[in-house]
């Protein structure tokens, strides 16, 4: 036990995803006392294994006696997770996620666990389609908590990139894109794998190839799968490409631009010209999206994903403790 | 040795692709005396192994003495194949492929091998983009041989689906789509794999799901990667879907419709309303494309891939023997 932390510990914030878990020891005044994590997420845990894994990560923060609230968002609340916290339907106010929280059974009497729900969306006349999120809603709640009454378009890039429309702190609708997964599949397992290397977004030639590809995808999204094969053909035929790793980096940047551009060609149709898109995520990925948006004359601002999820878990903690 | 075949054998036609080889024993009058094949293609053969593999497949057709012409199209002529037959550039007349044939060294004096070239395309002001084909050009030559002066749009569905524009026996331009490979990657390796089963195109519900997806993709190609994730979300949320294998078949049909629809949304923009698309390929895959085209009010006709490649190889044989 770490006495310095245990003395001041008010609650624990946990973001527990498909492939990892991140936890923060929180003081009453919102200060982060410590943070820790592991690479065991929903995909590698059976329901009976969650408690032990959590104790392995946060056990030395806990006092010897007394109950500590642990607020958890993400895939731990999925049907295949620790215990299902059923989806709440959109539209929904983001300050009300706590009403869908569930409590899994635990052995250690010090743990008071709340698993927050994800969100689901059903088709309707306004163009909504079937969609789900689990984890990102808490980041969106964090944004709304930090900027009360927030309205605007929010993008959470990643394996399954999410775009959400917020109006006065309400989540109106959202759309998920297979962008990151498409990139990985194509770069690792397709005929393009032979042509691609490590993308280096800091290199001017890679940036140019990325931006050109974004513009190409937006100009003709229907040509997407032809443009994919075009990467292979360009590798075979284009005498102006450099050799070796520079060539492979340039073509990887083009693939990245095509998949992100396809995503943007869908969302940008509905965004007014003067919109500022809020990006929530890791710095390097958000920088790439910012570059793509800039190429389409769209402005963006960034909120760190960790800061967002902590703010959202804090909001849920306040509601559950009130 | 099969004496009945060896006596009448005039030449051997070979379609040697990435993953297999098909060969036909041909008489002087164009009659097919026998056919054979193997599952060893360019991806599993080193240059020095081609001759032995060919003899393993066609050896018992050969007479004891005398030279037999063997006309080969496909990836055997790729840089990574038996010996490179450099690409001919488009536009090109399809009855002139033989001028790019090359002869690999062989040990058996009875073999007179010709490897036919593929085609390449470079970008220009008319909208052509980098593209390559190897094998399909011989099927297109076969179509032009069977229908002299053929003009129109031709589609060769497959892992890398090709669309070609022919004018009076000339190949003007072509475009390759990653359609079949995208389907396989998504169905086998993505988050969608959990939701998909064996697609059954003969089932009315699967046909309806396929056709709806084609129309969805053509109506909004920019939503392609969102529609992909939508398959997963629909599986999680749509109470109207049947259970079990019927559900998985329906969702697989939707994925098939999305990837084929994306392809058609690109090519159909340039096709006049009264076009008849010529499909060259296997019956079941061509039937699927015909259904998709019909949903977009486009007519189609089919030419068997084997018949096409034999006609194209026959044309090359006549040119090389003339």
XYZ file of C-alpha atoms in Angstrom:
644
model
C 0.000 0.000 0.000
C 1.182 3.484 -0.877
C 0.186 5.450 2.248
C 0.561 8.891 0.616
C -1.953 7.983 -2.054
C -4.259 5.914 0.143
C -4.685 8.738 2.647
C -5.902 11.206 0.042
C -7.676 8.803 -2.340
C -11.292 9.854 -2.942
C -12.127 7.731 -5.976
C -10.572 5.886 -8.927
C -11.195 6.727 -12.594
C -10.860 3.846 -15.082
C -10.983 3.748 -18.870
C -11.156 0.032 -19.710
C -11.132 -0.675 -23.431
C -10.879 -3.673 -25.734
C -7.147 -4.054 -25.386
C -5.996 -2.094 -22.342
C -6.952 -0.396 -19.101
C -5.897 2.988 -17.752
C -6.577 4.066 -14.158
C -6.129 7.318 -12.224
C -6.078 7.784 -8.438
C -8.167 10.903 -7.757
C -8.212 13.264 -4.765
C -11.357 15.064 -3.650
C -10.201 18.302 -5.254
C -9.793 16.653 -8.678
C -6.027 16.261 -8.400
C -4.534 13.150 -10.038
C -2.497 11.411 -7.318
C -1.174 8.621 -9.532
C -1.925 6.750 -12.700
C -1.326 3.200 -13.867
C -2.414 0.795 -16.565
C -2.184 -2.637 -18.130
C -2.481 -4.235 -21.538
C -5.373 -6.465 -20.555
C -8.693 -5.371 -21.974
C -12.086 -6.869 -22.771
C -10.695 -9.052 -25.551
C -8.356 -10.917 -23.196
C -10.419 -11.106 -19.984
C -13.219 -13.399 -18.800
C -15.818 -11.765 -16.502
C -14.359 -13.473 -13.424
C -10.892 -12.043 -14.154
C -11.722 -8.317 -14.056
C -11.596 -7.842 -10.292
C -8.165 -9.441 -9.922
C -6.793 -7.453 -12.865
C -8.145 -4.207 -11.395
C -6.610 -4.990 -7.991
C -3.299 -5.788 -9.668
C -3.281 -2.293 -11.190
C -4.833 -0.140 -8.422
C -4.457 -2.354 -5.318
C -1.593 -0.402 -3.776
C -3.623 2.840 -3.904
C -6.414 1.412 -1.719
C -6.592 2.028 2.040
C -6.776 -1.005 4.373
C -10.434 -0.381 5.126
C -13.265 1.721 3.772
C -15.018 1.672 0.395
C -13.529 3.435 -2.622
C -15.730 4.359 -5.581
C -14.305 3.152 -8.921
C -15.948 4.698 -12.002
C -15.321 2.727 -15.184
C -16.097 3.567 -18.802
C -15.439 1.535 -21.950
C -15.706 -2.068 -23.042
C -15.664 -3.450 -19.475
C -19.398 -2.609 -19.610
C -20.009 -4.477 -22.873
C -22.017 -7.672 -23.081
C -18.755 -9.602 -23.475
C -17.135 -7.580 -20.656
C -17.309 -7.620 -16.851
C -21.031 -6.990 -16.694
C -23.285 -5.407 -19.295
C -24.248 -1.761 -18.829
C -26.979 -1.534 -21.482
C -26.651 1.154 -24.158
C -28.510 4.424 -23.617
C -30.205 5.673 -26.801
C -29.325 8.961 -28.516
C -30.258 11.750 -28.528
C -29.190 12.000 -24.879
C -27.821 14.577 -22.470
C -24.156 13.858 -21.795
C -24.430 14.763 -18.105
C -26.840 11.870 -17.555
C -24.674 8.846 -18.378
C -24.505 7.815 -14.702
C -28.169 6.797 -14.752
C -27.221 3.787 -16.860
C -24.387 2.599 -14.601
C -24.349 -0.978 -13.290
C -22.451 -2.591 -10.403
C -20.705 -5.936 -10.940
C -20.324 -8.319 -7.988
C -16.914 -8.117 -6.254
C -15.138 -10.005 -3.465
C -13.005 -7.189 -2.082
C -15.242 -5.104 0.238
C -13.223 -1.953 -0.493
C -14.348 -1.809 -4.133
C -17.531 0.035 -5.106
C -17.570 -0.367 -8.874
C -19.752 1.522 -11.383
C -19.614 0.522 -15.029
C -20.901 3.344 -17.237
C -23.101 2.584 -20.256
C -22.341 3.090 -23.928
C -24.691 4.742 -26.403
C -26.720 3.312 -29.258
C -28.451 4.923 -32.192
C -31.349 3.600 -34.270
C -32.317 4.674 -37.788
C -34.885 7.441 -38.152
C -36.190 9.925 -40.677
C -33.474 12.461 -39.894
C -30.804 10.233 -41.398
C -29.509 8.565 -38.251
C -28.292 5.003 -38.828
C -27.557 2.034 -36.580
C -24.501 2.886 -34.514
C -22.889 2.213 -31.138
C -20.130 3.668 -28.975
C -18.622 2.577 -25.671
C -16.026 4.778 -24.030
C -16.143 7.724 -26.418
C -19.417 8.962 -24.831
C -17.488 9.566 -21.612
C -14.899 11.647 -23.483
C -17.747 13.624 -25.047
C -19.287 14.091 -21.589
C -15.893 15.392 -20.460
C -15.883 17.935 -23.274
C -19.401 19.043 -22.300
C -18.325 19.233 -18.642
C -15.318 21.407 -19.488
C -17.298 23.599 -21.890
C -20.879 23.694 -20.556
C -23.491 24.016 -23.267
C -20.969 22.998 -25.956
C -22.348 22.835 -29.506
C -20.453 21.632 -32.547
C -18.876 18.743 -34.431
C -16.519 16.488 -32.512
C -14.215 13.859 -34.012
C -12.552 11.046 -32.070
C -10.063 9.490 -34.520
C -8.968 5.892 -34.160
C -9.531 2.296 -35.238
C -13.240 3.090 -35.391
C -13.332 6.870 -35.750
C -16.414 8.581 -34.303
C -17.998 11.868 -35.345
C -20.575 13.330 -32.972
C -22.872 16.333 -33.228
C -23.404 18.113 -29.884
C -26.045 20.779 -29.275
C -26.086 22.550 -25.901
C -24.577 19.601 -24.066
C -26.822 17.050 -25.772
C -25.453 14.360 -28.098
C -27.779 14.571 -31.109
C -26.301 11.988 -33.448
C -23.075 10.205 -34.294
C -21.437 8.176 -37.042
C -18.629 5.618 -36.857
C -16.074 5.045 -39.616
C -13.868 1.990 -40.038
C -10.980 4.315 -40.965
C -8.163 3.094 -38.718
C -9.040 -0.552 -39.187
C -9.218 -0.154 -42.981
C -5.735 1.383 -42.954
C -4.325 -1.440 -40.861
C -5.955 -4.193 -42.923
C -4.800 -2.704 -46.209
C -1.303 -1.863 -45.007
C -0.715 -5.263 -43.401
C -2.740 -7.835 -45.313
C -3.548 -6.600 -48.828
C -1.630 -6.498 -52.107
C -0.583 -2.982 -51.021
C 1.509 -4.364 -48.159
C 4.395 -4.909 -50.615
C 4.395 -1.206 -51.491
C 4.029 0.412 -48.074
C 6.459 1.287 -45.309
C 6.359 3.341 -42.143
C 4.513 6.542 -42.813
C 6.497 9.584 -41.658
C 4.037 12.479 -41.333
C 6.805 14.953 -40.474
C 8.451 14.593 -43.884
C 7.333 17.292 -46.366
C 6.937 14.808 -49.246
C 4.789 12.535 -47.087
C 2.687 15.493 -45.983
C 2.169 16.469 -49.611
C 1.231 12.905 -50.597
C -1.178 12.746 -47.638
C -2.859 16.062 -48.463
C -3.129 15.217 -52.180
C -4.773 11.906 -51.276
C -7.252 13.622 -48.915
C -8.249 15.984 -51.713
C -8.489 13.113 -54.222
C -10.746 11.117 -51.896
C -13.036 14.074 -51.227
C -13.203 15.003 -54.911
C -14.203 11.469 -55.966
C -15.153 9.227 -53.018
C -16.751 6.762 -55.441
C -13.244 6.020 -56.820
C -11.987 4.858 -53.402
C -11.363 1.187 -54.185
C -9.842 2.075 -57.577
C -7.519 4.575 -55.869
C -6.445 1.785 -53.503
C -5.294 -0.409 -56.380
C -3.780 2.718 -57.884
C -1.255 2.779 -55.039
C 0.060 -0.600 -56.190
C 0.066 0.483 -59.834
C 1.864 3.723 -58.972
C 4.517 1.728 -57.147
C 5.033 -0.417 -60.259
C 4.977 2.405 -62.829
C 5.681 5.868 -61.429
C 9.244 6.795 -62.392
C 9.052 10.057 -60.399
C 8.734 8.278 -57.049
C 11.911 8.040 -54.954
C 13.326 4.578 -54.207
C 13.425 2.541 -51.016
C 11.966 3.675 -47.722
C 11.112 7.179 -48.991
C 8.954 5.599 -51.674
C 7.252 3.294 -49.209
C 6.653 6.158 -46.776
C 5.142 8.303 -49.543
C 2.741 5.536 -50.598
C 1.774 4.845 -46.963
C 0.973 8.537 -46.559
C -1.210 8.305 -49.654
C -3.149 5.353 -48.201
C -3.614 7.267 -44.937
C -4.903 10.275 -46.874
C -7.340 8.154 -48.879
C -8.988 6.500 -45.858
C -9.149 9.722 -43.804
C -10.296 11.660 -46.876
C -13.108 9.171 -47.470
C -14.278 9.763 -43.894
C -14.074 13.540 -44.281
C -15.938 13.478 -47.588
C -18.937 12.110 -45.678
C -18.849 14.388 -42.625
C -17.796 17.606 -44.343
C -20.860 17.618 -46.559
C -22.946 18.465 -43.507
C -20.590 20.952 -41.846
C -20.967 24.697 -42.402
C -17.874 26.349 -43.916
C -16.998 28.247 -40.724
C -17.144 25.193 -38.450
C -14.391 24.454 -35.985
C -14.050 20.701 -35.500
C -13.043 19.561 -32.011
C -10.629 16.641 -32.171
C -10.318 14.393 -29.128
C -7.436 11.948 -29.210
C -3.712 11.338 -29.258
C -1.574 14.241 -30.435
C -0.052 12.671 -33.566
C -3.320 11.290 -34.913
C -5.163 14.543 -34.199
C -2.385 16.449 -35.971
C -2.990 14.329 -39.038
C -6.722 15.008 -38.960
C -6.034 18.719 -38.427
C -3.844 18.699 -41.549
C -6.572 16.942 -43.550
C -9.241 19.366 -42.320
C -6.981 22.298 -43.099
C -6.606 21.010 -46.675
C -10.400 21.198 -46.912
C -10.377 24.720 -45.405
C -11.836 23.550 -42.104
C -10.505 24.708 -38.742
C -9.945 22.419 -35.762
C -8.998 22.456 -32.098
C -7.755 19.574 -29.949
C -8.676 18.205 -26.539
C -6.429 15.534 -25.051
C -8.195 12.180 -24.806
C -6.964 11.534 -21.258
C -8.146 14.923 -20.047
C -11.521 14.358 -21.709
C -12.137 10.914 -20.246
C -11.074 12.064 -16.760
C -13.490 15.000 -16.919
C -16.283 12.692 -18.081
C -15.609 10.129 -15.362
C -15.495 12.987 -12.827
C -18.937 14.139 -13.950
C -20.297 10.599 -13.541
C -18.610 10.270 -10.148
C -20.247 13.489 -8.946
C -23.662 12.300 -10.125
C -23.276 8.853 -8.515
C -22.000 10.316 -5.243
C -24.550 13.136 -4.997
C 2.282 -40.143 -72.956
C -1.316 -40.038 -74.137
C -0.949 -41.085 -77.779
C -4.458 -39.910 -78.805
C -3.687 -36.388 -77.644
C -0.034 -36.298 -78.702
C -0.899 -37.263 -82.274
C -3.304 -34.374 -82.746
C -1.659 -31.777 -80.491
C -0.946 -28.527 -82.377
C -0.250 -26.192 -79.441
C -0.884 -25.703 -75.744
C -2.811 -22.773 -74.240
C -1.868 -21.765 -70.670
C -3.382 -19.241 -68.243
C -0.832 -19.001 -65.432
C -1.924 -16.722 -62.606
C -0.767 -15.780 -59.127
C -2.130 -18.880 -57.478
C -2.852 -21.469 -60.155
C -2.287 -22.637 -63.695
C -4.765 -23.913 -66.249
C -3.719 -25.571 -69.507
C -5.544 -26.768 -72.614
C -4.301 -29.195 -75.287
C -5.356 -27.674 -78.618
C -5.832 -29.277 -82.043
C -5.188 -27.392 -85.265
C -8.902 -26.857 -85.837
C -9.336 -25.166 -82.436
C -10.738 -28.241 -80.731
C -9.818 -28.705 -77.056
C -8.317 -32.205 -76.774
C -7.788 -32.119 -72.995
C -7.386 -29.721 -70.121
C -5.476 -29.840 -66.849
C -4.292 -27.575 -64.070
C -2.468 -27.138 -60.811
C -2.609 -24.904 -57.738
C 0.929 -23.601 -58.203
C 1.082 -20.048 -59.452
C 3.531 -17.146 -59.482
C 3.306 -16.673 -55.723
C 4.618 -20.171 -54.992
C 7.147 -20.691 -57.799
C 10.743 -19.595 -58.296
C 11.780 -18.908 -61.929
C 13.693 -22.197 -62.136
C 10.614 -24.203 -61.093
C 8.236 -23.185 -63.899
C 9.427 -25.655 -66.525
C 9.145 -28.672 -64.226
C 5.706 -27.582 -63.057
C 4.526 -27.132 -66.636
C 5.837 -30.568 -67.623
C 4.125 -32.092 -64.608
C 0.794 -30.725 -65.883
C 1.114 -31.081 -69.694
C 3.947 -33.616 -70.055
C 1.750 -36.562 -71.035
C 0.216 -34.565 -73.923
C 3.599 -34.012 -75.600
C 4.849 -36.237 -78.423
C 8.253 -37.934 -78.042
C 9.863 -35.563 -80.522
C 9.078 -32.293 -82.249
C 8.513 -28.802 -80.876
C 5.134 -27.783 -79.443
C 4.222 -24.102 -79.133
C 3.004 -23.188 -75.626
C 1.291 -19.770 -75.382
C 1.107 -18.456 -71.847
C -0.731 -15.432 -70.424
C -0.864 -14.143 -66.845
C 1.530 -13.658 -63.951
C 4.096 -16.147 -65.321
C 5.208 -13.147 -67.399
C 5.497 -10.800 -64.399
C 8.831 -9.495 -63.117
C 8.539 -11.953 -60.204
C 7.429 -14.763 -62.569
C 9.190 -17.051 -65.013
C 10.601 -14.257 -67.152
C 9.352 -10.718 -67.512
C 7.254 -9.837 -70.548
C 7.251 -6.040 -70.204
C 3.894 -4.271 -70.104
C 2.544 -2.801 -73.342
C 1.032 0.662 -72.849
C -2.629 1.472 -73.475
C -4.308 2.516 -75.657
C -3.451 -0.588 -77.680
C -5.020 -2.860 -80.246
C -5.958 -6.175 -78.628
C -4.910 -8.234 -81.668
C -1.300 -7.092 -81.214
C -0.410 -8.567 -77.823
C 1.891 -11.177 -79.412
C 4.416 -8.473 -80.335
C 5.327 -8.205 -76.647
C 5.840 -11.952 -76.078
C 9.107 -13.249 -74.598
C 10.666 -16.722 -74.554
C 12.121 -18.104 -71.323
C 15.030 -20.567 -71.481
C 13.985 -24.238 -71.241
C 15.758 -27.596 -71.002
C 13.182 -29.771 -72.754
C 13.683 -29.328 -76.535
C 9.994 -30.038 -77.187
C 8.852 -26.814 -75.477
C 8.582 -23.555 -77.439
C 7.286 -21.148 -74.811
C 5.844 -17.680 -75.408
C 4.935 -15.534 -72.390
C 2.473 -12.806 -73.367
C 2.781 -9.288 -71.937
C 0.422 -7.458 -69.604
C -0.759 -3.888 -70.114
C 0.070 -0.690 -68.276
C -1.587 2.704 -68.192
C -0.087 6.073 -67.278
C -1.957 9.167 -66.139
C -2.986 11.694 -68.764
C -5.351 14.598 -69.327
C -8.246 12.335 -70.276
C -8.488 10.989 -66.720
C -6.488 7.804 -67.093
C -4.612 6.825 -63.932
C -1.720 4.475 -63.161
C -2.956 0.932 -63.686
C -1.766 -2.519 -64.688
C -3.263 -5.830 -65.811
C -1.724 -9.215 -66.550
C -3.942 -11.994 -67.858
C -7.156 -10.029 -68.283
C -5.829 -8.401 -71.504
C -5.825 -11.862 -73.104
C -9.469 -12.382 -72.114
C -10.277 -8.982 -73.629
C -8.386 -9.984 -76.785
C -10.519 -13.112 -76.850
C -13.692 -11.032 -76.694
C -12.407 -8.858 -79.557
C -11.498 -12.004 -81.532
C -14.960 -13.471 -81.067
C -16.711 -10.162 -81.794
C -14.493 -8.293 -84.278
C -14.658 -4.528 -83.876
C -16.252 -4.839 -80.428
C -17.013 -1.544 -78.659
C -18.309 -1.158 -75.141
C -17.703 -1.498 -71.421
C -16.288 -4.800 -70.168
C -16.051 -5.896 -66.552
C -13.860 -8.732 -65.266
C -14.960 -9.266 -61.640
C -12.577 -10.763 -59.106
C -10.042 -10.070 -56.370
C -8.919 -7.051 -58.395
C -11.911 -6.303 -60.603
C -11.108 -4.683 -63.953
C -13.289 -2.416 -66.067
C -12.130 -1.796 -69.629
C -13.411 0.460 -72.377
C -13.063 -1.063 -75.858
C -13.556 0.876 -79.114
C -13.420 -1.028 -82.396
C -11.111 -3.709 -81.013
C -8.827 -1.213 -79.291
C -8.450 -1.082 -75.505
C -8.787 2.644 -74.745
C -8.548 2.708 -70.935
C -9.117 0.579 -67.875
C -9.556 0.857 -64.134
C -8.880 -1.711 -61.393
C -10.878 -1.971 -58.175
C -9.794 -3.749 -55.004
C -13.351 -5.080 -54.646
C -12.824 -8.805 -54.055
C -9.817 -8.275 -51.828
C -11.682 -5.673 -49.735
C -14.508 -8.159 -49.234
C -12.141 -10.912 -48.154
C -10.152 -8.676 -45.785
C -13.269 -7.287 -44.145
C -15.073 -10.616 -43.931
C -12.080 -12.488 -42.528
C -9.961 -10.035 -40.549
C -12.048 -7.033 -39.453
C -14.466 -6.388 -36.583
C -17.170 -7.459 -39.074
C -15.892 -11.046 -39.093
C -17.942 -11.736 -35.934
C -21.140 -10.739 -37.743
C -20.712 -12.445 -41.101
C -21.366 -15.945 -42.375
C -21.508 -17.633 -45.739
C -23.347 -15.430 -48.160
C -26.127 -17.296 -49.984
C -27.010 -15.302 -53.104
C -29.846 -17.661 -54.025
C -31.857 -16.777 -50.915
C -34.425 -14.015 -51.542
C -33.595 -12.183 -48.285
C -29.889 -12.202 -49.148
C -30.650 -10.947 -52.656
C -32.701 -8.113 -51.188
C -29.956 -7.203 -48.698
C -27.403 -7.279 -51.522
C -29.459 -5.076 -53.834
C -30.287 -2.592 -51.043
C -26.595 -2.320 -50.234
C -25.671 -1.735 -53.893
C -28.209 1.099 -54.056
C -26.988 2.539 -50.728
C -23.380 2.531 -51.916
C -24.222 4.188 -55.221
C -26.449 6.796 -53.540
C -23.742 7.778 -51.049
C -20.293 6.368 -51.896
C -18.699 8.834 -49.467
C -20.429 6.960 -46.605
C -18.669 3.682 -47.498
C -16.508 3.263 -44.381
C -19.392 4.376 -42.135
C -21.664 1.814 -43.805
C -19.056 -0.843 -43.075
C -19.170 -0.155 -39.340
C -22.941 0.032 -39.703
C -22.973 -3.704 -40.474
C -21.543 -4.380 -37.015
C -23.946 -1.918 -35.371
C -26.896 -3.455 -37.214
C -25.887 -6.887 -35.961
C -25.851 -5.543 -32.384
C -29.079 -3.525 -32.570
C -31.451 -4.543 -35.369
C -34.287 -6.530 -33.799
C -35.810 -7.253 -37.229
C -32.866 -9.367 -38.363
C -33.312 -13.142 -38.172
C -31.036 -15.109 -35.825
C -28.154 -17.461 -36.521
C -26.899 -18.322 -39.975
C -29.685 -16.448 -41.768
C -28.599 -13.263 -39.983
C -24.959 -13.830 -40.820
C -25.788 -14.590 -44.468
C -27.882 -11.414 -44.726
C -25.074 -9.243 -43.339
C -22.503 -10.905 -45.628
C -24.764 -10.116 -48.586
C -24.866 -6.499 -47.412
C -21.066 -6.314 -47.309
C -20.882 -7.815 -50.807
C -23.389 -5.229 -52.039
C -21.459 -2.350 -50.476
C -18.105 -3.225 -52.058
C -19.585 -4.020 -55.484
C -21.841 -0.954 -55.252
C -18.851 1.273 -54.517
C -17.191 -0.042 -57.682
C -20.325 0.494 -59.754
C -20.807 4.022 -58.410
C -17.499 4.920 -60.058
C -17.954 3.180 -63.410
C -21.654 3.844 -63.931
C -21.131 7.609 -63.835
C -19.473 7.350 -67.247
C -21.784 4.801 -68.850
C -24.696 5.885 -71.035
C -28.088 4.682 -69.776
C -28.585 2.202 -72.624
C -25.194 0.512 -72.225
C -24.874 -3.247 -72.132
C -21.974 -4.270 -69.895
C -20.081 -7.391 -70.951
C -19.103 -9.478 -67.932
C -16.215 -11.928 -68.306
C -15.793 -14.351 -65.426
C -17.155 -17.232 -63.409
C -20.895 -17.759 -63.590
C -21.803 -17.114 -59.938
C -19.756 -13.931 -59.616
C -21.025 -12.598 -62.947
C -24.597 -13.365 -61.831
C -24.013 -11.182 -58.779
C -22.697 -8.314 -60.899
C -25.617 -8.735 -63.295
C -28.001 -8.420 -60.340
C -26.227 -5.277 -59.133
C -26.244 -3.742 -62.609
C -29.916 -4.611 -63.012
C -30.656 -2.765 -59.747
C -29.075 0.288 -61.370
C -31.102 -0.278 -64.556
C -28.075 -1.394 -66.551
C -28.145 -4.418 -68.860
C -25.388 -7.015 -69.051
C -24.272 -10.079 -70.973
C -21.775 -12.715 -69.968
C -18.808 -14.369 -71.645
C -17.201 -17.346 -69.912
C -13.684 -16.554 -68.689
C -12.265 -19.849 -69.980
C -13.737 -19.320 -73.442
C -12.394 -15.760 -73.496
C -8.846 -16.640 -72.507
C -8.730 -19.546 -74.984
C -9.852 -17.261 -77.793
C -7.252 -14.664 -76.787
C -4.450 -17.229 -76.594
C -5.580 -18.604 -79.964
C -5.269 -15.138 -81.488
C -1.745 -14.785 -80.084
C -0.845 -18.291 -81.302
C -1.971 -17.441 -84.818
C 0.081 -14.227 -84.790
C 3.198 -15.954 -83.445
C 2.883 -18.870 -85.899
C 2.059 -16.742 -88.926
